[in-house]
Every structure is written in structure tokens, then in C-alpha cells.
């Protein structure tokens, strides 16, 4: 196929002889040729035909060639424009080039071979221009498609990321609920161990929020606090209720093994290795005299140092180990004395601040924890009382009547209150409460 076969040419001249001569030149070149004697007709033709190249006379009576080509460039901006003239005036040539965006200026009479070469070269440029335009349009369209695809992809990624975040949050909630359920099972074995672990976990969570490097580490501290006495599950109740100095050698060995047993039990769970380490070392002492590994100072993991402080406080205030329970002020004084020897001073300070502000989660001077059996009329609850299913039995501030006690005892049979119940040590004015 000839190179110019598909191209359409337009010749415009007011002389029929010139048009015929041009036809003869390109007769065998395979072009589709249109001719016009009138430039106005030629402009109309340009609107209808895909003209690739225009050859126009300069000196036409109806319209100058430069004017015609200027108008033609608006209709067919990619068409190559050539002007014919019988005058060798350089000003005419420059005017034609500037106004009509003319590709070439050809003098009459022309050389046929030169004319063919000129047109062939001009059409090569036309192909380049139109191909560039086509490719530019294609690129724009593809860019638009890619932009839309990217926008869709970004939206899908955003939605997927949000979904994963929600799932992770649900998993985290379910995980912590599972740990709490496990702590409940521990309580069923020994109510002291279970309630003690929950109280220590509340306080450890508060301390960790201000001392741990990130949320994950703080979460591990809370988990470790809930499970820190899991190694005591198999120990005899009588040993758990004794002060350390009253234990027999065999009982002391059993009790001192519980951090190791707890570490072994928890470390096998995926994601709980650090929590297991906190459990192992929660009886280490800041001066290095603790067990099981005799770690000292900051060599003791931060989670273990945190758990140790509320663990000691709760044992003093709520435990059956001692001949009497300590008042909160006495337990706080005990922690101050042991800061720097048994405990990390910064942890003690943070815990005591929480006790004074009421943020630590452990009963301070203003409140105390009692069991269901220890409830008496006229006590005022300092925190909500809920059953294991989450049912609210009494709001904070309820002053107990005999009917409240009967209600709690009835629920203990099928939906019990598994945590301790907190009451004010002194009896403030009670908030109005719903009838039991």
C-alpha cells in the first residue's frame, strides 16, 4: 500500500487549469483529491471531509490565500497548509507563514517532482501530528481510567483497613473478656484469688497507663495482673491464707513456685509471652532479694514492678493472711517504707496518687470492699453493683435496705455478683435509688 494512500487532499485555486495540473501531478499517488474554485466552498468542504493537506493559491479574487488558510486552520487545525503564488515577494511569504500557519511557500510554475516530495514530507508531518494527538488523547483517557481505578482502590483499601481495625478491636475486646472469664473461673476455685486478681488488675491498668511505653505493653500488664496468681490454683487453701513467716518449708516452697507455674501456663498462649514474663517476676524485689530469679532494679520487667505494688497493698487491706486487715492509711505507709527496697519508688508514687484521687480502681480511704455475706442495712454502695451477666442491681450511692439484701441473695443463685461490693467507710448522703 502506497504511503499516502489513505490521505485526502484539497486544492483551491480560481483557475481551472491550475487545479487540473495539480490533479495530473498526483493522479498516480493514490490520494483522494478534492478541488474547489471558490474558497468559500472549500471552507464548507473542510467541515465535511477529513482533509489532511491543503494547497491554495495566494491571489484569488474572492479571498486572499492567507485569509483562506487562516480560516481553514480553525476548521482543520492538523491539516498541512501549502500556498501557491506567482509572486516572489518575501513579505507575502512571511505573511502567509505567520497568519495561515503555512507549512511551505511554493512558486509557480512548480517542478512536479519537487511538488510530490514536498507533499509526501508534509503528510509525514501530518501523520506525526495526528498520531501524537491520538496518543495524547489516549494517555488522557487512560490516566482518567487509572485515576478512577486508583480512587476505587484507595476507597476499597480504606474500607478494608477500617474493617480490619474493627475486627482487631473486636478480637481485642473478646480476648480481654476471655481473660476476665478465666479470672472468674479462678474465683470459683478460690474467691480470694479471683477478687484479689481483679482488684490488682484495675490498679495495674491505671499505673501502666502512665508508665508503659505503648498501649500493647499496658494491655499486657493488665492481662498479667489478672492472671498473676494463676499458679496458686493448685495450692492448698490453708497455705494461701497464711502469712509467709508462718508457712512450713513445704508450704513455702509451694507458694514460691506459683510465679514459675503461672509463667509456664501463660507463655504457651500466642501473644502472651510478655505477660507471662511479667507474671514470672512479680515477686522480685527492687533490691534483688525477691524470687524466683533475684532480679534487681530496672532489670525487673516494668510490668512486674507495676503488679507488685497493688498486689502488696491489696494483700494488706483485703487478705485473710494477717491476724487483722490493715487500714488503707496503714497499707499506704507500708508501701512508702518499702519503696526503694521491695518496690520501684516511681511505681509506688503513681499508685498512691491514684489511691488519693480515686483513679486507681482499688478502694482507698473513702471506701472498702465487702462480700455479699458482709452486706448490712444502711451501708452505702460506692460503685455500681452488677451481676455476671452485666445486670445492674444497684447504682452507685444506694443506701442498703433489707429488701436490697434479699434481692442480691436471690440473684446469687442464678446470676451472681462475682466481684466484691464496694461501700463507703463513712456513710454519705445516699443518692435516690430505684426500688429493689
PDB file of C-alpha atoms in Angstrom, residues 122-386:
ATOM      1  CA  UNK A 122       4.191  17.233   4.606  1.00  0.00           C
ATOM      2  CA  UNK A 123       1.956  14.200   5.017  1.00  0.00           C
ATOM      3  CA  UNK A 124       4.607  12.515   7.156  1.00  0.00           C
ATOM      4  CA  UNK A 125       4.392  15.504   9.474  1.00  0.00           C
ATOM      5  CA  UNK A 126       0.603  15.256   9.376  1.00  0.00           C
ATOM      6  CA  UNK A 127       0.846  11.626  10.463  1.00  0.00           C
ATOM      7  CA  UNK A 128       3.166  12.584  13.316  1.00  0.00           C
ATOM      8  CA  UNK A 129       0.869  15.376  14.465  1.00  0.00           C
ATOM      9  CA  UNK A 130      -2.289  13.273  14.310  1.00  0.00           C
ATOM     10  CA  UNK A 131      -0.601  10.281  15.908  1.00  0.00           C
ATOM     11  CA  UNK A 132       0.731  12.457  18.728  1.00  0.00           C
ATOM     12  CA  UNK A 133      -2.723  13.906  19.214  1.00  0.00           C
ATOM     13  CA  UNK A 134      -4.243  10.425  19.229  1.00  0.00           C
ATOM     14  CA  UNK A 135      -1.683   9.177  21.721  1.00  0.00           C
ATOM     15  CA  UNK A 136      -2.142  12.247  23.917  1.00  0.00           C
ATOM     16  CA  UNK A 137      -5.883  11.687  23.949  1.00  0.00           C
ATOM     17  CA  UNK A 138      -5.353   8.005  24.683  1.00  0.00           C
ATOM     18  CA  UNK A 139      -2.995   8.850  27.533  1.00  0.00           C
ATOM     19  CA  UNK A 140      -5.518  11.301  28.962  1.00  0.00           C
ATOM     20  CA  UNK A 141      -8.258   8.697  28.759  1.00  0.00           C
ATOM     21  CA  UNK A 142      -6.028   6.052  30.326  1.00  0.00           C
ATOM     22  CA  UNK A 143      -4.939   8.478  33.028  1.00  0.00           C
ATOM     23  CA  UNK A 144      -8.586   9.206  33.731  1.00  0.00           C
ATOM     24  CA  UNK A 145      -9.317   5.486  33.930  1.00  0.00           C
ATOM     25  CA  UNK A 146      -6.277   4.926  36.165  1.00  0.00           C
ATOM     26  CA  UNK A 147      -7.301   7.847  38.355  1.00  0.00           C
ATOM     27  CA  UNK A 148     -10.750   6.344  38.782  1.00  0.00           C
ATOM     28  CA  UNK A 149      -9.250   2.900  39.402  1.00  0.00           C
ATOM     29  CA  UNK A 150      -6.850   4.352  41.956  1.00  0.00           C
ATOM     30  CA  UNK A 151      -9.699   6.200  43.639  1.00  0.00           C
ATOM     31  CA  UNK A 152     -11.729   2.988  43.741  1.00  0.00           C
ATOM     32  CA  UNK A 153      -8.703   1.062  45.003  1.00  0.00           C
ATOM     33  CA  UNK A 154      -7.972   3.660  47.676  1.00  0.00           C
ATOM     34  CA  UNK A 155     -11.584   3.544  48.800  1.00  0.00           C
ATOM     35  CA  UNK A 156     -11.512  -0.253  48.916  1.00  0.00           C
ATOM     36  CA  UNK A 157      -8.221  -0.173  50.829  1.00  0.00           C
ATOM     37  CA  UNK A 158      -9.681   2.397  53.238  1.00  0.00           C
ATOM     38  CA  UNK A 159     -12.802   0.302  53.773  1.00  0.00           C
ATOM     39  CA  UNK A 160     -10.725  -2.852  54.197  1.00  0.00           C
ATOM     40  CA  UNK A 161      -8.401  -1.097  56.644  1.00  0.00           C
ATOM     41  CA  UNK A 162     -11.377   0.112  58.673  1.00  0.00           C
ATOM     42  CA  UNK A 163     -12.851  -3.382  58.614  1.00  0.00           C
ATOM     43  CA  UNK A 164      -9.565  -4.912  59.789  1.00  0.00           C
ATOM     44  CA  UNK A 165      -9.305  -2.282  62.529  1.00  0.00           C
ATOM     45  CA  UNK A 166     -12.851  -3.099  63.656  1.00  0.00           C
ATOM     46  CA  UNK A 167     -12.111  -6.818  63.621  1.00  0.00           C
ATOM     47  CA  UNK A 168      -8.897  -6.267  65.571  1.00  0.00           C
ATOM     48  CA  UNK A 169     -10.787  -4.178  68.097  1.00  0.00           C
ATOM     49  CA  UNK A 170     -13.433  -6.896  68.406  1.00  0.00           C
ATOM     50  CA  UNK A 171     -10.709  -9.517  68.839  1.00  0.00           C
ATOM     51  CA  UNK A 172      -9.049  -7.381  71.499  1.00  0.00           C
ATOM     52  CA  UNK A 173     -12.346  -6.967  73.365  1.00  0.00           C
ATOM     53  CA  UNK A 174     -13.096 -10.688  73.080  1.00  0.00           C
ATOM     54  CA  UNK A 175      -9.576 -11.510  74.216  1.00  0.00           C
ATOM     55  CA  UNK A 176      -9.843  -9.344  77.325  1.00  0.00           C
ATOM     56  CA  UNK A 177     -13.305 -10.739  78.045  1.00  0.00           C
ATOM     57  CA  UNK A 178     -11.855 -14.246  77.817  1.00  0.00           C
ATOM     58  CA  UNK A 179      -9.128 -13.328  80.290  1.00  0.00           C
ATOM     59  CA  UNK A 180     -11.732 -11.894  82.674  1.00  0.00           C
ATOM     60  CA  UNK A 181     -13.830 -15.038  82.320  1.00  0.00           C
ATOM     61  CA  UNK A 182     -10.741 -17.031  83.213  1.00  0.00           C
ATOM     62  CA  UNK A 183     -10.262 -14.830  86.268  1.00  0.00           C
ATOM     63  CA  UNK A 184     -13.885 -15.602  87.167  1.00  0.00           C
ATOM     64  CA  UNK A 185     -13.127 -19.315  86.944  1.00  0.00           C
ATOM     65  CA  UNK A 186     -10.185 -18.728  89.264  1.00  0.00           C
ATOM     66  CA  UNK A 187     -12.568 -17.101  91.729  1.00  0.00           C
ATOM     67  CA  UNK A 188     -14.814 -20.148  91.627  1.00  0.00           C
ATOM     68  CA  UNK A 189     -11.797 -22.141  92.825  1.00  0.00           C
ATOM     69  CA  UNK A 190     -10.822 -19.558  95.435  1.00  0.00           C
ATOM     70  CA  UNK A 191     -12.774 -16.336  95.895  1.00  0.00           C
ATOM     71  CA  UNK A 192      -9.791 -14.601  97.482  1.00  0.00           C
ATOM     72  CA  UNK A 193      -7.537 -15.267  94.481  1.00  0.00           C
ATOM     73  CA  UNK A 194     -10.162 -14.205  91.954  1.00  0.00           C
ATOM     74  CA  UNK A 195     -11.243 -10.944  93.569  1.00  0.00           C
ATOM     75  CA  UNK A 196      -7.683 -10.119  94.501  1.00  0.00           C
ATOM     76  CA  UNK A 197      -6.521 -10.529  90.890  1.00  0.00           C
ATOM     77  CA  UNK A 198      -9.291  -8.289  89.570  1.00  0.00           C
ATOM     78  CA  UNK A 199      -8.526  -5.559  92.087  1.00  0.00           C
ATOM     79  CA  UNK A 200      -4.820  -5.703  91.318  1.00  0.00           C
ATOM     80  CA  UNK A 201      -5.566  -5.623  87.578  1.00  0.00           C
ATOM     81  CA  UNK A 202      -7.665  -2.460  87.933  1.00  0.00           C
ATOM     82  CA  UNK A 203      -4.858  -0.700  89.768  1.00  0.00           C
ATOM     83  CA  UNK A 204      -2.149  -2.054  87.443  1.00  0.00           C
ATOM     84  CA  UNK A 205      -4.110  -0.783  84.446  1.00  0.00           C
ATOM     85  CA  UNK A 206      -4.120   2.716  85.962  1.00  0.00           C
ATOM     86  CA  UNK A 207      -0.389   2.638  86.756  1.00  0.00           C
ATOM     87  CA  UNK A 208       0.549   1.219  83.346  1.00  0.00           C
ATOM     88  CA  UNK A 209      -1.339   3.985  81.533  1.00  0.00           C
ATOM     89  CA  UNK A 210       1.189   6.481  82.881  1.00  0.00           C
ATOM     90  CA  UNK A 211       4.347   4.361  82.822  1.00  0.00           C
ATOM     91  CA  UNK A 212       4.300   1.918  79.889  1.00  0.00           C
ATOM     92  CA  UNK A 213       5.836   2.718  76.519  1.00  0.00           C
ATOM     93  CA  UNK A 214       2.734   1.848  74.475  1.00  0.00           C
ATOM     94  CA  UNK A 215      -0.842   0.552  74.685  1.00  0.00           C
ATOM     95  CA  UNK A 216       0.203  -3.022  73.887  1.00  0.00           C
ATOM     96  CA  UNK A 217       2.577  -3.139  76.844  1.00  0.00           C
ATOM     97  CA  UNK A 218      -0.096  -1.619  79.104  1.00  0.00           C
ATOM     98  CA  UNK A 219      -2.553  -4.271  77.890  1.00  0.00           C
ATOM     99  CA  UNK A 220      -0.031  -6.995  78.732  1.00  0.00           C
ATOM    100  CA  UNK A 221       0.348  -5.555  82.233  1.00  0.00           C
ATOM    101  CA  UNK A 222      -3.424  -5.740  82.774  1.00  0.00           C
ATOM    102  CA  UNK A 223      -3.546  -9.322  81.465  1.00  0.00           C
ATOM    103  CA  UNK A 224      -0.613 -10.350  83.653  1.00  0.00           C
ATOM    104  CA  UNK A 225      -2.254  -8.747  86.687  1.00  0.00           C
ATOM    105  CA  UNK A 226      -5.483 -10.681  86.078  1.00  0.00           C
ATOM    106  CA  UNK A 227      -3.505 -13.929  85.846  1.00  0.00           C
ATOM    107  CA  UNK A 228      -0.578 -13.215  88.175  1.00  0.00           C
ATOM    108  CA  UNK A 229      -1.757 -15.742  90.787  1.00  0.00           C
ATOM    109  CA  UNK A 230      -2.883 -18.428  88.344  1.00  0.00           C
ATOM    110  CA  UNK A 231      -0.035 -20.584  89.644  1.00  0.00           C
ATOM    111  CA  UNK A 232      -1.775 -20.737  93.048  1.00  0.00           C
ATOM    112  CA  UNK A 233      -4.803 -22.629  91.745  1.00  0.00           C
ATOM    113  CA  UNK A 234      -3.385 -25.992  92.795  1.00  0.00           C
ATOM    114  CA  UNK A 235      -2.066 -24.783  96.153  1.00  0.00           C
ATOM    115  CA  UNK A 236      -3.877 -25.775  99.396  1.00  0.00           C
ATOM    116  CA  UNK A 237      -6.250 -23.103 100.744  1.00  0.00           C
ATOM    117  CA  UNK A 238      -4.614 -23.224 104.172  1.00  0.00           C
ATOM    118  CA  UNK A 239      -1.245 -22.285 102.674  1.00  0.00           C
ATOM    119  CA  UNK A 240      -2.751 -19.350 100.760  1.00  0.00           C
ATOM    120  CA  UNK A 241      -4.275 -17.931 103.944  1.00  0.00           C
ATOM    121  CA  UNK A 242      -1.041 -17.978 105.985  1.00  0.00           C
ATOM    122  CA  UNK A 243       1.492 -15.203 106.402  1.00  0.00           C
ATOM    123  CA  UNK A 244       4.813 -16.071 104.754  1.00  0.00           C
ATOM    124  CA  UNK A 245       6.591 -16.317 108.120  1.00  0.00           C
ATOM    125  CA  UNK A 246       4.040 -18.897 109.341  1.00  0.00           C
ATOM    126  CA  UNK A 247       4.422 -21.229 106.350  1.00  0.00           C
ATOM    127  CA  UNK A 248       6.111 -24.590 106.727  1.00  0.00           C
ATOM    128  CA  UNK A 249       9.106 -25.261 104.483  1.00  0.00           C
ATOM    129  CA  UNK A 250       6.953 -27.406 102.214  1.00  0.00           C
ATOM    130  CA  UNK A 251       4.182 -24.799 102.063  1.00  0.00           C
ATOM    131  CA  UNK A 252       6.693 -22.018 101.421  1.00  0.00           C
ATOM    132  CA  UNK A 253       8.150 -23.982  98.538  1.00  0.00           C
ATOM    133  CA  UNK A 254       4.661 -24.493  97.068  1.00  0.00           C
ATOM    134  CA  UNK A 255       3.767 -20.813  97.348  1.00  0.00           C
ATOM    135  CA  UNK A 256       7.098 -19.608  95.963  1.00  0.00           C
ATOM    136  CA  UNK A 257       6.692 -21.789  92.908  1.00  0.00           C
ATOM    137  CA  UNK A 258       3.482 -20.059  91.812  1.00  0.00           C
ATOM    138  CA  UNK A 259       5.225 -17.370  89.666  1.00  0.00           C
ATOM    139  CA  UNK A 260       7.061 -20.119  87.781  1.00  0.00           C
ATOM    140  CA  UNK A 261       3.898 -22.190  87.375  1.00  0.00           C
ATOM    141  CA  UNK A 262       1.983 -19.129  86.200  1.00  0.00           C
ATOM    142  CA  UNK A 263       4.731 -18.243  83.715  1.00  0.00           C
ATOM    143  CA  UNK A 264       4.735 -21.779  82.322  1.00  0.00           C
ATOM    144  CA  UNK A 265       0.942 -21.828  81.994  1.00  0.00           C
ATOM    145  CA  UNK A 266       0.605 -18.473  80.223  1.00  0.00           C
ATOM    146  CA  UNK A 267       3.674 -18.354  77.953  1.00  0.00           C
ATOM    147  CA  UNK A 268       2.281 -21.084  75.690  1.00  0.00           C
ATOM    148  CA  UNK A 269      -0.543 -18.790  74.549  1.00  0.00           C
ATOM    149  CA  UNK A 270       0.137 -16.843  71.350  1.00  0.00           C
ATOM    150  CA  UNK A 271       0.764 -13.173  72.112  1.00  0.00           C
ATOM    151  CA  UNK A 272       1.029 -13.594  75.890  1.00  0.00           C
ATOM    152  CA  UNK A 273       4.770 -14.214  76.177  1.00  0.00           C
ATOM    153  CA  UNK A 274       5.465 -10.758  77.636  1.00  0.00           C
ATOM    154  CA  UNK A 275       2.524 -11.044  80.045  1.00  0.00           C
ATOM    155  CA  UNK A 276       3.907 -14.426  81.109  1.00  0.00           C
ATOM    156  CA  UNK A 277       7.273 -12.782  81.836  1.00  0.00           C
ATOM    157  CA  UNK A 278       5.548 -10.153  83.988  1.00  0.00           C
ATOM    158  CA  UNK A 279       3.876 -12.973  85.934  1.00  0.00           C
ATOM    159  CA  UNK A 280       7.192 -14.768  86.483  1.00  0.00           C
ATOM    160  CA  UNK A 281       8.860 -11.751  88.082  1.00  0.00           C
ATOM    161  CA  UNK A 282       6.060 -10.073  90.064  1.00  0.00           C
ATOM    162  CA  UNK A 283       7.619 -11.236  93.370  1.00  0.00           C
ATOM    163  CA  UNK A 284      11.099  -9.910  92.568  1.00  0.00           C
ATOM    164  CA  UNK A 285      12.227  -7.090  94.872  1.00  0.00           C
ATOM    165  CA  UNK A 286      13.797  -3.827  93.824  1.00  0.00           C
ATOM    166  CA  UNK A 287      16.901  -4.531  95.936  1.00  0.00           C
ATOM    167  CA  UNK A 288      17.366  -8.002  94.398  1.00  0.00           C
ATOM    168  CA  UNK A 289      16.171 -10.047  97.392  1.00  0.00           C
ATOM    169  CA  UNK A 290      12.999 -11.382  95.735  1.00  0.00           C
ATOM    170  CA  UNK A 291      12.180 -14.583  93.872  1.00  0.00           C
ATOM    171  CA  UNK A 292      12.309 -16.626  91.652  1.00  0.00           C
ATOM    172  CA  UNK A 293      15.383 -15.159  89.872  1.00  0.00           C
ATOM    173  CA  UNK A 294      16.680 -12.459  92.225  1.00  0.00           C
ATOM    174  CA  UNK A 295      16.422  -9.675  89.642  1.00  0.00           C
ATOM    175  CA  UNK A 296      17.230  -6.148  90.788  1.00  0.00           C
ATOM    176  CA  UNK A 297      16.103  -2.609  89.942  1.00  0.00           C
ATOM    177  CA  UNK A 298      15.221  -1.938  86.342  1.00  0.00           C
ATOM    178  CA  UNK A 299      16.287  -5.459  85.387  1.00  0.00           C
ATOM    179  CA  UNK A 300      12.865  -6.424  86.719  1.00  0.00           C
ATOM    180  CA  UNK A 301      10.368  -6.004  83.846  1.00  0.00           C
ATOM    181  CA  UNK A 302       8.232  -2.867  84.159  1.00  0.00           C
ATOM    182  CA  UNK A 303       5.020  -4.914  84.231  1.00  0.00           C
ATOM    183  CA  UNK A 304       6.288  -6.981  87.157  1.00  0.00           C
ATOM    184  CA  UNK A 305       7.317  -3.848  89.077  1.00  0.00           C
ATOM    185  CA  UNK A 306       3.843  -2.394  88.488  1.00  0.00           C
ATOM    186  CA  UNK A 307       1.911  -5.503  89.594  1.00  0.00           C
ATOM    187  CA  UNK A 308       3.983  -5.915  92.763  1.00  0.00           C
ATOM    188  CA  UNK A 309       2.765  -2.659  94.346  1.00  0.00           C
ATOM    189  CA  UNK A 310      -1.055  -3.046  94.204  1.00  0.00           C
ATOM    190  CA  UNK A 311      -0.538  -6.752  94.938  1.00  0.00           C
ATOM    191  CA  UNK A 312       1.085  -5.880  98.278  1.00  0.00           C
ATOM    192  CA  UNK A 313      -1.499  -3.204  99.071  1.00  0.00           C
ATOM    193  CA  UNK A 314      -4.469  -5.478  98.385  1.00  0.00           C
ATOM    194  CA  UNK A 315      -2.992  -8.317 100.421  1.00  0.00           C
ATOM    195  CA  UNK A 316      -2.674  -5.964 103.397  1.00  0.00           C
ATOM    196  CA  UNK A 317      -6.126  -4.420 103.077  1.00  0.00           C
ATOM    197  CA  UNK A 318      -8.231  -7.395 101.992  1.00  0.00           C
ATOM    198  CA  UNK A 319      -6.352 -10.622 102.697  1.00  0.00           C
ATOM    199  CA  UNK A 320      -7.110 -13.263 105.309  1.00  0.00           C
ATOM    200  CA  UNK A 321      -3.365 -13.858 105.704  1.00  0.00           C
ATOM    201  CA  UNK A 322      -2.882 -11.484 108.595  1.00  0.00           C
ATOM    202  CA  UNK A 323      -4.463 -11.524 112.021  1.00  0.00           C
ATOM    203  CA  UNK A 324      -6.108  -8.255 111.139  1.00  0.00           C
ATOM    204  CA  UNK A 325      -6.689  -6.331 107.928  1.00  0.00           C
ATOM    205  CA  UNK A 326      -4.772  -3.096 107.555  1.00  0.00           C
ATOM    206  CA  UNK A 327      -6.459   0.248 107.218  1.00  0.00           C
ATOM    207  CA  UNK A 328      -5.722   1.855 103.815  1.00  0.00           C
ATOM    208  CA  UNK A 329      -3.595   4.533 105.504  1.00  0.00           C
ATOM    209  CA  UNK A 330      -1.502   1.815 107.189  1.00  0.00           C
ATOM    210  CA  UNK A 331      -1.092  -0.062 103.904  1.00  0.00           C
ATOM    211  CA  UNK A 332      -0.045   3.146 102.152  1.00  0.00           C
ATOM    212  CA  UNK A 333       2.540   3.806 104.876  1.00  0.00           C
ATOM    213  CA  UNK A 334       3.839   0.251 104.419  1.00  0.00           C
ATOM    214  CA  UNK A 335       4.364   0.888 100.680  1.00  0.00           C
ATOM    215  CA  UNK A 336       6.245   4.119 101.399  1.00  0.00           C
ATOM    216  CA  UNK A 337       8.593   2.282 103.781  1.00  0.00           C
ATOM    217  CA  UNK A 338       9.280  -0.420 101.217  1.00  0.00           C
ATOM    218  CA  UNK A 339       9.816   1.962  98.254  1.00  0.00           C
ATOM    219  CA  UNK A 340      13.401   1.529  97.060  1.00  0.00           C
ATOM    220  CA  UNK A 341      13.864  -1.829  98.812  1.00  0.00           C
ATOM    221  CA  UNK A 342      10.923  -4.008  97.802  1.00  0.00           C
ATOM    222  CA  UNK A 343       9.321  -1.741  95.205  1.00  0.00           C
ATOM    223  CA  UNK A 344      10.165   0.711  92.424  1.00  0.00           C
ATOM    224  CA  UNK A 345       9.676   4.164  94.041  1.00  0.00           C
ATOM    225  CA  UNK A 346       8.148   5.640  90.877  1.00  0.00           C
ATOM    226  CA  UNK A 347       5.505   2.882  90.789  1.00  0.00           C
ATOM    227  CA  UNK A 348       4.682   3.433  94.466  1.00  0.00           C
ATOM    228  CA  UNK A 349       4.292   7.159  93.859  1.00  0.00           C
ATOM    229  CA  UNK A 350       1.985   6.610  90.868  1.00  0.00           C
ATOM    230  CA  UNK A 351      -0.151   4.099  92.793  1.00  0.00           C
ATOM    231  CA  UNK A 352      -0.502   6.316  95.862  1.00  0.00           C
ATOM    232  CA  UNK A 353      -1.517   9.231  93.643  1.00  0.00           C
ATOM    233  CA  UNK A 354      -4.218   7.002  92.163  1.00  0.00           C
ATOM    234  CA  UNK A 355      -5.452   5.992  95.609  1.00  0.00           C
ATOM    235  CA  UNK A 356      -5.710   9.608  96.716  1.00  0.00           C
ATOM    236  CA  UNK A 357      -7.536  10.655  93.534  1.00  0.00           C
ATOM    237  CA  UNK A 358      -9.748   7.552  93.408  1.00  0.00           C
ATOM    238  CA  UNK A 359      -8.445   6.644  89.925  1.00  0.00           C
ATOM    239  CA  UNK A 360      -6.508   3.508  90.849  1.00  0.00           C
ATOM    240  CA  UNK A 361      -9.517   1.175  90.871  1.00  0.00           C
ATOM    241  CA  UNK A 362      -8.668  -0.104  94.373  1.00  0.00           C
ATOM    242  CA  UNK A 363     -10.606   1.004  97.411  1.00  0.00           C
ATOM    243  CA  UNK A 364      -8.808   3.784  99.239  1.00  0.00           C
ATOM    244  CA  UNK A 365      -9.536   5.615 102.474  1.00  0.00           C
ATOM    245  CA  UNK A 366     -13.078   6.505 101.379  1.00  0.00           C
ATOM    246  CA  UNK A 367     -14.319   3.002 100.529  1.00  0.00           C
ATOM    247  CA  UNK A 368     -13.825  -0.668 101.279  1.00  0.00           C
ATOM    248  CA  UNK A 369     -14.692  -3.945  99.575  1.00  0.00           C
ATOM    249  CA  UNK A 370     -17.023  -6.442 101.206  1.00  0.00           C
ATOM    250  CA  UNK A 371     -18.549  -9.742 100.145  1.00  0.00           C
ATOM    251  CA  UNK A 372     -22.264 -10.314  99.639  1.00  0.00           C
ATOM    252  CA  UNK A 373     -22.461 -12.021 103.024  1.00  0.00           C
ATOM    253  CA  UNK A 374     -20.925  -8.979 104.724  1.00  0.00           C
ATOM    254  CA  UNK A 375     -23.578  -6.553 103.471  1.00  0.00           C
ATOM    255  CA  UNK A 376     -25.679  -4.891 106.157  1.00  0.00           C
ATOM    256  CA  UNK A 377     -28.628  -2.489 106.085  1.00  0.00           C
ATOM    257  CA  UNK A 378     -27.738   1.223 105.993  1.00  0.00           C
ATOM    258  CA  UNK A 379     -24.433   0.645 104.134  1.00  0.00           C
ATOM    259  CA  UNK A 380     -23.994   2.909 101.065  1.00  0.00           C
ATOM    260  CA  UNK A 381     -22.525   1.353  97.905  1.00  0.00           C
ATOM    261  CA  UNK A 382     -19.714   3.437  96.396  1.00  0.00           C
ATOM    262  CA  UNK A 383     -19.737   1.717  92.981  1.00  0.00           C
ATOM    263  CA  UNK A 384     -22.348   0.110  90.749  1.00  0.00           C
ATOM    264  CA  UNK A 385     -23.292  -3.456  91.667  1.00  0.00           C
ATOM    265  CA  UNK A 386     -23.677  -5.714  88.633  1.00  0.00           C
TER     266      UNK A 386
END
